[in-house]
PDB file of C-alpha atoms in Angstrom:
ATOM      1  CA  UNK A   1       0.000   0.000   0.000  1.00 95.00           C
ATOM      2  CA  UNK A   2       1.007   3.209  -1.185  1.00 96.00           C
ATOM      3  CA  UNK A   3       0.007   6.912  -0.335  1.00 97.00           C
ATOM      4  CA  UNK A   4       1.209   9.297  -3.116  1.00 96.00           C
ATOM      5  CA  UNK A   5       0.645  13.385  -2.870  1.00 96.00           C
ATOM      6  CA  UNK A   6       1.278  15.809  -5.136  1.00 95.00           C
ATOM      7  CA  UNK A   7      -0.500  19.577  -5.375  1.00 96.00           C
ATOM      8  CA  UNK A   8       2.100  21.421  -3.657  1.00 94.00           C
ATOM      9  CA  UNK A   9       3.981  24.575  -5.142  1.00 97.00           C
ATOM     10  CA  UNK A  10       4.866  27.986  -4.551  1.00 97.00           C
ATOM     11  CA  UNK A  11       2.176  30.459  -4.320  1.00 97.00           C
ATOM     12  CA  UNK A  12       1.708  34.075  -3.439  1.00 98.00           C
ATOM     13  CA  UNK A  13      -0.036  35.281  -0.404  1.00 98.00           C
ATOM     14  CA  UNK A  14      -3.966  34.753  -0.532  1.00 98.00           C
ATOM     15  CA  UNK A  15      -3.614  32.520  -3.185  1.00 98.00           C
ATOM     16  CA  UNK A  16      -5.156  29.248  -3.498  1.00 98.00           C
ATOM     17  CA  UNK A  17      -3.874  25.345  -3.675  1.00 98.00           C
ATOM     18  CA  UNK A  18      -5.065  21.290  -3.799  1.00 98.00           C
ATOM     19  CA  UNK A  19      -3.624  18.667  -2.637  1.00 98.00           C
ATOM     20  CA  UNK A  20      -4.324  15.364  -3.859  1.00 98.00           C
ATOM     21  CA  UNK A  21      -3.410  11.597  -2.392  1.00 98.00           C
ATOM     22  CA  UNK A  22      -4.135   9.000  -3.641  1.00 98.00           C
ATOM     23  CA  UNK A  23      -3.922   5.405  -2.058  1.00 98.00           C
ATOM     24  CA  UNK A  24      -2.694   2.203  -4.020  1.00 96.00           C
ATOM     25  CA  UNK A  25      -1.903  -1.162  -3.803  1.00 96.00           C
ATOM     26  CA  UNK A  26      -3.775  -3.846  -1.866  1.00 94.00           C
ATOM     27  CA  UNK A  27      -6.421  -2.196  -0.204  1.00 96.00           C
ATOM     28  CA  UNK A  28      -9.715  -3.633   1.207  1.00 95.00           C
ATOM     29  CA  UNK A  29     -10.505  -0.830   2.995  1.00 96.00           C
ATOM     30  CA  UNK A  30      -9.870   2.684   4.048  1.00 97.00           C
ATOM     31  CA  UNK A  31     -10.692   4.307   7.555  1.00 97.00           C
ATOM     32  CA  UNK A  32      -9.583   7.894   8.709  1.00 97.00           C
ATOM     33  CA  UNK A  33      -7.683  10.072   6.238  1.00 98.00           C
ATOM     34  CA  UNK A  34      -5.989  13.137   6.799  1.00 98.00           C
ATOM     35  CA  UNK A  35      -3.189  15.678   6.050  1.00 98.00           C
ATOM     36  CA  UNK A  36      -0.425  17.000   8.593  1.00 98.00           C
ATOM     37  CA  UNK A  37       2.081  19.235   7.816  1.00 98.00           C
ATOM     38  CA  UNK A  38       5.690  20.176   9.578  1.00 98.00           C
ATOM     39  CA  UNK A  39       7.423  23.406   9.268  1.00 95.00           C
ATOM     40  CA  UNK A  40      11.245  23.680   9.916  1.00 88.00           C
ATOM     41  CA  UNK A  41      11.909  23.450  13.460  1.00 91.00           C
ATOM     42  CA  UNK A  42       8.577  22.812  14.591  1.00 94.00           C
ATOM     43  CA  UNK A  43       6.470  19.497  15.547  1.00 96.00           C
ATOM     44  CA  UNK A  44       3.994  17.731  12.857  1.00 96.00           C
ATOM     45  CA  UNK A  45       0.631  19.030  13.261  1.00 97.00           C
ATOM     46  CA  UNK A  46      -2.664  17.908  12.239  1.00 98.00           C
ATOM     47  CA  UNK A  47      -4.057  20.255   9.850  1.00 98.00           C
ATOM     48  CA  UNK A  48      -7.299  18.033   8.647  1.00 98.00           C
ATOM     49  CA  UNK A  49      -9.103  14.902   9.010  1.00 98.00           C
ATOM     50  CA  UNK A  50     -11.900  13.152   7.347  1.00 98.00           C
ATOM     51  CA  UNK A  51     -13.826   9.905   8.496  1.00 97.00           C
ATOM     52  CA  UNK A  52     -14.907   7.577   5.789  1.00 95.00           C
ATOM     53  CA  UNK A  53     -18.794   8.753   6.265  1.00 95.00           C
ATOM     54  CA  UNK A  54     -17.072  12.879   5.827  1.00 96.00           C
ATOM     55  CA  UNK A  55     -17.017  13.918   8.813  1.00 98.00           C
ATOM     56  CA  UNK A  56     -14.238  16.474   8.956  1.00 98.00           C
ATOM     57  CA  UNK A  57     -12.067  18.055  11.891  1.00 97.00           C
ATOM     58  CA  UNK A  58      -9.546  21.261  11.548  1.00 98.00           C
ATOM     59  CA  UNK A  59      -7.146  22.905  12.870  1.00 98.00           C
ATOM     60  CA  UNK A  60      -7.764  26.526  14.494  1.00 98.00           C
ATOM     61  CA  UNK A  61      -5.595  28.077  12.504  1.00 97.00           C
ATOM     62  CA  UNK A  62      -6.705  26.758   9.367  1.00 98.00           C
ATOM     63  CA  UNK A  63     -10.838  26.364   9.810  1.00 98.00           C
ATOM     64  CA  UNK A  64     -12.763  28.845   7.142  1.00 97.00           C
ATOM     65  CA  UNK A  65      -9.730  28.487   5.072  1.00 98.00           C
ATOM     66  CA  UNK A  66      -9.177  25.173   4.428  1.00 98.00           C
ATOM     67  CA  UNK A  67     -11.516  22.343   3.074  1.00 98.00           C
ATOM     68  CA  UNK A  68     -10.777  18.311   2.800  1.00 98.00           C
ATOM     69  CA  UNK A  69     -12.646  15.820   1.279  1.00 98.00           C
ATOM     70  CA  UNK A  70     -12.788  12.498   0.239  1.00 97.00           C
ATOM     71  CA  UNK A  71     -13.439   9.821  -2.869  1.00 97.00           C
ATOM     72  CA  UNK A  72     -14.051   6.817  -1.919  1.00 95.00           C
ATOM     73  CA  UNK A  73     -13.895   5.442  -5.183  1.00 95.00           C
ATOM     74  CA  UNK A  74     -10.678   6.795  -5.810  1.00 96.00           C
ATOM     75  CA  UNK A  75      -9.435   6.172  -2.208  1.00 97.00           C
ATOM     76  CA  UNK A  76      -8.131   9.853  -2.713  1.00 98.00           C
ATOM     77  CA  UNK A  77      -8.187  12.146  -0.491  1.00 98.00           C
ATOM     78  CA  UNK A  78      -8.082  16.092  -1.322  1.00 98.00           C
ATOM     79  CA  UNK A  79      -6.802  19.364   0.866  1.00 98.00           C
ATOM     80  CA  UNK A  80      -8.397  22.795  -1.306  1.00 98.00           C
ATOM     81  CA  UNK A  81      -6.454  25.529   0.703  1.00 98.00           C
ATOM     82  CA  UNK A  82      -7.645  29.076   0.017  1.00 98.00           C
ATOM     83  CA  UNK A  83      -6.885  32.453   1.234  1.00 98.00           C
ATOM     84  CA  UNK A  84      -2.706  30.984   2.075  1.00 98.00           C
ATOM     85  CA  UNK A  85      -1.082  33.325   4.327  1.00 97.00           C
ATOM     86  CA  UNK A  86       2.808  32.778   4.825  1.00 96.00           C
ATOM     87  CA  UNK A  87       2.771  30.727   8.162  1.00 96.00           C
ATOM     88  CA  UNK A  88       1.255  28.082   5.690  1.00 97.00           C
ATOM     89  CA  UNK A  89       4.192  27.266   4.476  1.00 97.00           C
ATOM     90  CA  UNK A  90       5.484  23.238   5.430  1.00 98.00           C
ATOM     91  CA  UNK A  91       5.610  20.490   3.963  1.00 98.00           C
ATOM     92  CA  UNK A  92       2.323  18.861   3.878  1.00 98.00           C
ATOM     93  CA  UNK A  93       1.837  15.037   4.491  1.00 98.00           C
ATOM     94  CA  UNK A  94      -1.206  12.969   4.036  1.00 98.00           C
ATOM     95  CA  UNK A  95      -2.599   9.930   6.564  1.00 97.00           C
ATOM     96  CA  UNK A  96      -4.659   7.137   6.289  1.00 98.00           C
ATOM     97  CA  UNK A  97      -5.287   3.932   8.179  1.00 98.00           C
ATOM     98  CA  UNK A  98      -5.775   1.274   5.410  1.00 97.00           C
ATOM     99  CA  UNK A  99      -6.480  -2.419   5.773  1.00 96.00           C
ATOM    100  CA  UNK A 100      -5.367  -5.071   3.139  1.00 94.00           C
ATOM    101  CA  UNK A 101      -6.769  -7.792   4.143  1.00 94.00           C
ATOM    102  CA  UNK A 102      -9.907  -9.079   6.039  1.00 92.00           C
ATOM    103  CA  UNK A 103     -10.961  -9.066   9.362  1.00 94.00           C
ATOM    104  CA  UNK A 104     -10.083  -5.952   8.910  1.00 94.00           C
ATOM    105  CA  UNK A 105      -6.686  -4.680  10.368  1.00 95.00           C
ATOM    106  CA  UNK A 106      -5.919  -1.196  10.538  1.00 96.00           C
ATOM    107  CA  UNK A 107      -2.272   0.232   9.473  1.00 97.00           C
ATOM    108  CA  UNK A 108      -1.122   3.947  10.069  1.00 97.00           C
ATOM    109  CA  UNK A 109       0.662   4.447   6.442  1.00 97.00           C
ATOM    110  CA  UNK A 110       2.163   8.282   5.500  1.00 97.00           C
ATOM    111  CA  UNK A 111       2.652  10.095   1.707  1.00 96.00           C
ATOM    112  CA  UNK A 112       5.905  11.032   0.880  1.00 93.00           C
ATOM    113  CA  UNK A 113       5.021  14.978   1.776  1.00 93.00           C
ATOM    114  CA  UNK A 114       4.729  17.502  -0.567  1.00 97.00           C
ATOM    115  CA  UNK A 115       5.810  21.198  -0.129  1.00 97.00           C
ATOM    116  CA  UNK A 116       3.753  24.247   0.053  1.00 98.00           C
ATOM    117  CA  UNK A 117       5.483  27.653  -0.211  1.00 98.00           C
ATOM    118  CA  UNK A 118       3.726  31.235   0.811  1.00 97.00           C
ATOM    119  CA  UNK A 119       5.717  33.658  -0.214  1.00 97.00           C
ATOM    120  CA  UNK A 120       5.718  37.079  -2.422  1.00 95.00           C
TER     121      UNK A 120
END
């Protein structure tokens, strides 16, 4: 099992970007997904998280801002940032806990990161 992400870039302040991970390989199922992100010197933080049914949780500093979603279908999960401000700037990983076989077994698994610059 795989988690790929891709979307980031440079962008200017109050600009707009999407992530996108997807999630290959040997999957049965898919449970939480989510996107962190880590800025130099600081600690990982969750940024958003999804539940399979779309329920969705944010951080403070990015709620009104920030919107995740889901495709089941696609096991992809999605991070539309809007209104980017400079302190937005990490490198943004994605989350999910997958199971590849049955009974069901979760496993944490993590993207490779992808890096979003806020800058003029």
């Amino acid at each position: 099992v795989q988690l790929q992400a891709s979307g980031g870039g440079l962008v200017q302040p109050g600009g707009s970007l999407r992530l996108s991970c997807a999630a290959s390989g040997s999957i049965v199922s898919i449970n939480g997904m989510g996107w962190y992100r880590q800025s130099p010197g600081k600690q990982r933080e969750l940024v958003a998280a999804i539940t399979p049914g779309g329920s969705t949780n944010y951080a403070d500093s990015v709620k009104g801002r920030f919107t995740i979603s889901r495709d089941n279908v696609k096991n992809t999960v999605y991070l539309q940032m809007n209104s980017l401000k400079p302190e937005d700037t990490a490198v943004y990983y994605c989350n999910a806990f997958i199971s590849n076989r049955w009974p069901l077994a979760w496993r944490e698994y993590w993207g490779q990161g992808t890096l979003v610059t806020v800058s003029s």
